[in-house]
Short mmCIF file of C-alpha atoms in Angstrom, two decimals:
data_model
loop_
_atom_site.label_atom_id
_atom_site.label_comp_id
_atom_site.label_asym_id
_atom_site.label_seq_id
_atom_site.Cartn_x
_atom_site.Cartn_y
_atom_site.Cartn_z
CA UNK A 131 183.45 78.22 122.89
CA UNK A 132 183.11 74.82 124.03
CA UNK A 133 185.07 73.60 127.11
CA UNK A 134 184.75 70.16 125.64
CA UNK A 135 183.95 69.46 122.18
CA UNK A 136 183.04 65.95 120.39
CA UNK A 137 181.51 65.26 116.86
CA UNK A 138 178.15 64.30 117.90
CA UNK A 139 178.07 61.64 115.16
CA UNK A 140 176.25 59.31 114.34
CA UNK A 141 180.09 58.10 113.10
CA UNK A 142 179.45 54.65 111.76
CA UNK A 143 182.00 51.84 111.19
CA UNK A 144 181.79 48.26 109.56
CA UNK A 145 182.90 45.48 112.22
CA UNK A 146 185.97 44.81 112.28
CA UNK A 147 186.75 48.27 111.36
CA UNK A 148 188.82 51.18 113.29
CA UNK A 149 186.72 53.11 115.12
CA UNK A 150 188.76 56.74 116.03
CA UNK A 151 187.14 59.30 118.52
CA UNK A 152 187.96 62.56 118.98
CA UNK A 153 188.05 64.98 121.58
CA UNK A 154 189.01 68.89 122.14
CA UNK A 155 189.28 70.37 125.23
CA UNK A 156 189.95 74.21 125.80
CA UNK A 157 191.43 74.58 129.19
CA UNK A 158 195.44 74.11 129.02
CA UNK A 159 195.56 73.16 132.37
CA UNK A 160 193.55 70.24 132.54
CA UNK A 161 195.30 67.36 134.02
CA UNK A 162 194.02 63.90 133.57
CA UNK A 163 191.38 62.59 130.51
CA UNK A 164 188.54 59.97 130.90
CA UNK A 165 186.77 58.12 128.22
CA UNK A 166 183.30 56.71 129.52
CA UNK A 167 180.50 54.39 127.27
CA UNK A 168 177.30 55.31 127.98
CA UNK A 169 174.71 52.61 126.15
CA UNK A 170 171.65 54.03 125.96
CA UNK A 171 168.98 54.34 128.70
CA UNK A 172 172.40 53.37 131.11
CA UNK A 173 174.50 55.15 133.04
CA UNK A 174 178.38 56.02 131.83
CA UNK A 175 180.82 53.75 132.75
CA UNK A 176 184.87 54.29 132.30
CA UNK A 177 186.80 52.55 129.99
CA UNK A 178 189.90 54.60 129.59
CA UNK A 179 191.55 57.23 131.10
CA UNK A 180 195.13 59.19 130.30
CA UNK A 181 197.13 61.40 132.24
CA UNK A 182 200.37 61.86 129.79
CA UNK A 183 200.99 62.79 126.34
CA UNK A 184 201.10 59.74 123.90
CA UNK A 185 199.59 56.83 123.61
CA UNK A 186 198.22 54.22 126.23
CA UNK A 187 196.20 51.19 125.27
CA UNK A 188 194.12 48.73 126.91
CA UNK A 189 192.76 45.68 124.61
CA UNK A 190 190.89 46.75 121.84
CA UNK A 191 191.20 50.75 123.02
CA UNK A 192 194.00 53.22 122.76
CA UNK A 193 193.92 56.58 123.43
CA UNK A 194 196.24 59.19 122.91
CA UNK A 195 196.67 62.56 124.25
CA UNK A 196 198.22 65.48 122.56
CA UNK A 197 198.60 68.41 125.36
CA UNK A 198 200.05 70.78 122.96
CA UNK A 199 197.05 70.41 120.19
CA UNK A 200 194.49 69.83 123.50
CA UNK A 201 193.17 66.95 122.20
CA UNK A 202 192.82 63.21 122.96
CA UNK A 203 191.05 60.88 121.13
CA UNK A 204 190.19 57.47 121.64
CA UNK A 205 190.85 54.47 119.25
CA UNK A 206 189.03 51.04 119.14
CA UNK A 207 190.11 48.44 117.24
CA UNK A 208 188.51 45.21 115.36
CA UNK A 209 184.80 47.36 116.30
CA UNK A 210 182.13 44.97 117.44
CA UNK A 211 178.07 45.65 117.19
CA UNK A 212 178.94 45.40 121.02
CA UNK A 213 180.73 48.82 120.87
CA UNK A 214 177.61 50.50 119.23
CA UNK A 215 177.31 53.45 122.25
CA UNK A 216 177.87 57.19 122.94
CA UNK A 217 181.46 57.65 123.98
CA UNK A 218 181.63 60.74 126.38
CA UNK A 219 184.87 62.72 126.76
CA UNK A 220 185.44 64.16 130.50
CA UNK A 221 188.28 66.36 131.23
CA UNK A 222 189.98 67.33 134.72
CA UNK A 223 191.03 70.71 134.79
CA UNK A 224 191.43 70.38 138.56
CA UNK A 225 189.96 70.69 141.69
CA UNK A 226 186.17 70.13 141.36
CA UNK A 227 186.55 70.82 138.06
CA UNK A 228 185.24 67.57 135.44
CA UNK A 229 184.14 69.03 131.98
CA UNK A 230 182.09 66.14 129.89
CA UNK A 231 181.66 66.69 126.19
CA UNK A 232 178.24 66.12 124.69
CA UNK A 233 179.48 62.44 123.40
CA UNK A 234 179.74 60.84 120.25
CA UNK A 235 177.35 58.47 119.10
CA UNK A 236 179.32 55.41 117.39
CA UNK A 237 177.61 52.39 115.17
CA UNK A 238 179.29 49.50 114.61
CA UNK A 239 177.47 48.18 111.34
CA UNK A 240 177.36 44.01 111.32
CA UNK B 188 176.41 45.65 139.13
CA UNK B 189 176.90 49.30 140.18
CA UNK B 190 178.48 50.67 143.55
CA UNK B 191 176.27 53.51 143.17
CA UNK B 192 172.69 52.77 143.65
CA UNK B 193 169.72 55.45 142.65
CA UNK B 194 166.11 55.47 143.51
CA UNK B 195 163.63 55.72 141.98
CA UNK B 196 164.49 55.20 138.26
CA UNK B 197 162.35 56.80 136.89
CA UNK B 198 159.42 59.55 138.60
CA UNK B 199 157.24 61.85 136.51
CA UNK B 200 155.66 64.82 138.86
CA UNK B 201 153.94 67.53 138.98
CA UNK B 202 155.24 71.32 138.99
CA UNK B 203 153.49 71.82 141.95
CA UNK B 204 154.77 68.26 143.63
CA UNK B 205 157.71 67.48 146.01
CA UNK B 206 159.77 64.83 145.19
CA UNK B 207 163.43 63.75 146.87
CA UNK B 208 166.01 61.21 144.80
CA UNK B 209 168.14 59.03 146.80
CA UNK B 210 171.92 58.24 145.77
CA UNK B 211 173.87 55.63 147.87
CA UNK B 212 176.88 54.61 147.10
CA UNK B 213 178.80 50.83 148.54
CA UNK B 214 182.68 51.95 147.62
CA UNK B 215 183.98 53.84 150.72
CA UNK B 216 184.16 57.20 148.10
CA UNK B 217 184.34 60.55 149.75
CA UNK B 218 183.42 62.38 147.35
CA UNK B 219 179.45 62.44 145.79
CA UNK B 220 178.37 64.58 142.63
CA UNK B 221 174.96 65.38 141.50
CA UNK B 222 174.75 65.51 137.59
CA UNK B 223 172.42 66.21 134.94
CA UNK B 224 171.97 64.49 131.53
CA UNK B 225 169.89 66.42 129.07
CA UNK B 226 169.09 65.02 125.15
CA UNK B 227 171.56 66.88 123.32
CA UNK B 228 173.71 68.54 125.82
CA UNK B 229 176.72 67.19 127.61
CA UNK B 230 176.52 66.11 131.32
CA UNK B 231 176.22 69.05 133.51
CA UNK B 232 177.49 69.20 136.96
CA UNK B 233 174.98 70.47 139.98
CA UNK B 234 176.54 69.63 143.67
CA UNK B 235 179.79 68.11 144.61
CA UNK B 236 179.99 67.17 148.21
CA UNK B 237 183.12 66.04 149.97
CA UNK B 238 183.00 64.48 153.25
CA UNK B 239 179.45 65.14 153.66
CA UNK B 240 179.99 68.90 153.61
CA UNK B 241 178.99 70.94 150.24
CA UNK B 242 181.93 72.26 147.94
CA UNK B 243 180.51 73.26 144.79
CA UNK B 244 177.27 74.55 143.22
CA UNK B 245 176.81 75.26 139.66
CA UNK B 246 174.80 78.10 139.71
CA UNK B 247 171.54 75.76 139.90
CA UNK B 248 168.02 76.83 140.83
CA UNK B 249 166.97 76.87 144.54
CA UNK B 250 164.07 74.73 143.19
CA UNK B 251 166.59 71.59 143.47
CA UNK B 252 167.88 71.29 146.70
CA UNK B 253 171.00 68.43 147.33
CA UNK B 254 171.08 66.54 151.32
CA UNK B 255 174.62 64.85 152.17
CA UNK B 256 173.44 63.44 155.70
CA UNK B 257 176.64 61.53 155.64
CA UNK B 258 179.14 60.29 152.86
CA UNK B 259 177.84 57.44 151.82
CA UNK B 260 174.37 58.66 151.24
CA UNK B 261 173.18 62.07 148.96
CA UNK B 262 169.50 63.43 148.45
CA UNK B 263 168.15 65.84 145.53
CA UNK B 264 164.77 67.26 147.02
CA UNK B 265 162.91 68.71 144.35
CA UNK B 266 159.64 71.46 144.51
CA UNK B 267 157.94 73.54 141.86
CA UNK B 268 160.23 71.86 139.03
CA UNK B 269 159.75 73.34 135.46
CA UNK B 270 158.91 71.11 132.49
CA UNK B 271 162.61 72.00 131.31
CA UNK B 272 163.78 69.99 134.20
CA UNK B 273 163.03 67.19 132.62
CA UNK B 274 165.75 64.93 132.27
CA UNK B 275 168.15 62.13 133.27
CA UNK B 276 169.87 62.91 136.97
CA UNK B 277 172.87 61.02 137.66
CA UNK B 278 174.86 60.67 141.09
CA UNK B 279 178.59 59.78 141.25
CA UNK B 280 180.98 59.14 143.69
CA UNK B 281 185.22 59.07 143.41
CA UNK B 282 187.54 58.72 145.61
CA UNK B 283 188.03 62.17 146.80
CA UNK B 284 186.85 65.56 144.98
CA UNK B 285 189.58 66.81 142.36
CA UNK B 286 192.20 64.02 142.64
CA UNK B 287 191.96 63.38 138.88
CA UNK B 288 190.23 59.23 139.86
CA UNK B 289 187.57 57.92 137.92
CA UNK B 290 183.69 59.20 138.52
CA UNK B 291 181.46 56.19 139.25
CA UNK B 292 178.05 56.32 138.19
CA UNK B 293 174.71 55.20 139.18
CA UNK B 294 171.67 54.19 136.97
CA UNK B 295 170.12 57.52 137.02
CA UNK B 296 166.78 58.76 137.99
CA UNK B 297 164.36 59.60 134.44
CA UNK B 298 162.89 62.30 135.76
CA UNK B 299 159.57 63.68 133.86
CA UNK B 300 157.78 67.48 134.78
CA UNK B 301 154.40 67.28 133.63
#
C-alpha cells in the first residue's frame, strides 16, 4: 500500500473551472500536510499547507483535511492556464519523516 | 529566485565517472535533505542532515555518497552510478528536521548515466 496516494491524472479542467485534488495518506499519525506545484522541468514550490481538520484557504486555494478519512485535498478556484502543473501531496508523519505522493498532473484548458 | 541553489543543472556521466553535486542554501535552515525525482514515481528521500551531522539514510546505495561540511552547504559525490540512476536530484532545506515547516527546494541537478 501506498504511504501517499494521488490520481496521477492528467485531470483536466476548463478555465474558470474548479479544479479539486485529492490526496490519501496511510499513516494516522501524520501531523501537518503540504501542497507543492511543481511546473515542469522546475523544482516544487509550496503553496499550501494544513495542520487541522477542516478547511483553510488562501486566494484561489483551499484545502481541507479530513484526519478521520486520512485525506486532504486541495481546491483551486476560477483555474487559470497558469495553474496547468503537477500538484504533489507531502505528508509529515513526524520526525524525519516527509512522505510525497507521486503528484497529480492538472490542465487548465483555455 | 530560490534560497536553495544547485550545481550543475544538469550532468550526464559515465558509469565508470566521478561526479559530486553541490547544494547551498541562503536561508539560515538547519536542516538539508537530499531527494530524488524519478518519471513516474513520487519524490524519494536519500539523506537528511541536521546541523551538519547525518540523521537519516534511506537505505540508498554506497555508490551515492552525501558531504555536509557545514549547514549551509551539502555535497552528493557520485561513482560507478547505474543507468537507473538516472534522474532529477533535488536538495532542500527547512528550518529544522521534523518540525512539520515547509521543505524549500532547489532547481535540481538532471542527472543522465550513460
Amino acid at each position: 500500500q501506498k504511504e501517499v496516494e494521488q490520481n496521477s491524472g492528467p485531470l483536466s479542467v476548463p478555465e474558470g473551472a474548479i479544479a479539486s485534488l485529492n490526496c490519501t495518506y496511510s499513516d494516522r499519525g501524520s501531523q501537518s500536510f503540504f501542497w507543492y506545484r511543481q511546473y515542469s522541468g522546475k523544482s516544487p514550490e509550496l503553496i499550501m499547507f494544513i495542520y487541522s481538520n477542516g478547511d483553510k484557504e488562501d486566494g484561489r486555494f483551499t484545502a481541507q483535511l479530513n484526519k478521520a478519512s486520512q485525506y486532504v485535498s486541495l481546491l483551486i478556484r476560477d483555474s487559470q492556464p497558469s495553474d496547468s502543473a503537477t500538484y504533489l501531496c507531502a505528508v509529515n508523519g513526524g520526525y524525519q519523516k516527509v512522505t510525497f505522493g507521486t503528484g497529480t498532473k492538472l490542465q487548465v484548458i483555455p | 529566485e530560490t534560497g536553495v541553489t544547485q550545481t550543475p543543472r544538469h550532468l550526464v556521466m559515465g558509469m565508470t565517472n566521478k561526479k559530486s553535486l553541490k547544494c547551498e542554501q541562503h536561508l539560515g535552515h538547519n536542516a538539508m535533505y537530499w531527494y530524488k525525482q524519478s518519471a513516474k514515481k513520487p519524490l524519494e528521500l536519500m539523506f537528511v542532515y541536521s546541523l551538519e551531522e547525518r540523521v537519516e539514510n534511506n537505505s540508498v546505495p554506497s555508490r551515492f555518497s552525501p558531504e555536509c561540511p557545514n549547514s549551509s552547504h551539502l555535497f552528493l559525490h557520485l561513482h560507478t552510478l547505474q543507468p537507473e540512476d538516472s534522474a532529477l536530484y533535488l536538495c532542500a532545506s527547512s528550518q529544522e528536521v521534523g518540525d512539520g515547516t515547509e521543505a524549500f527546494f532547489g532547481q535540481g541537478t538532471r542527472l543522465t548515466v550513460v
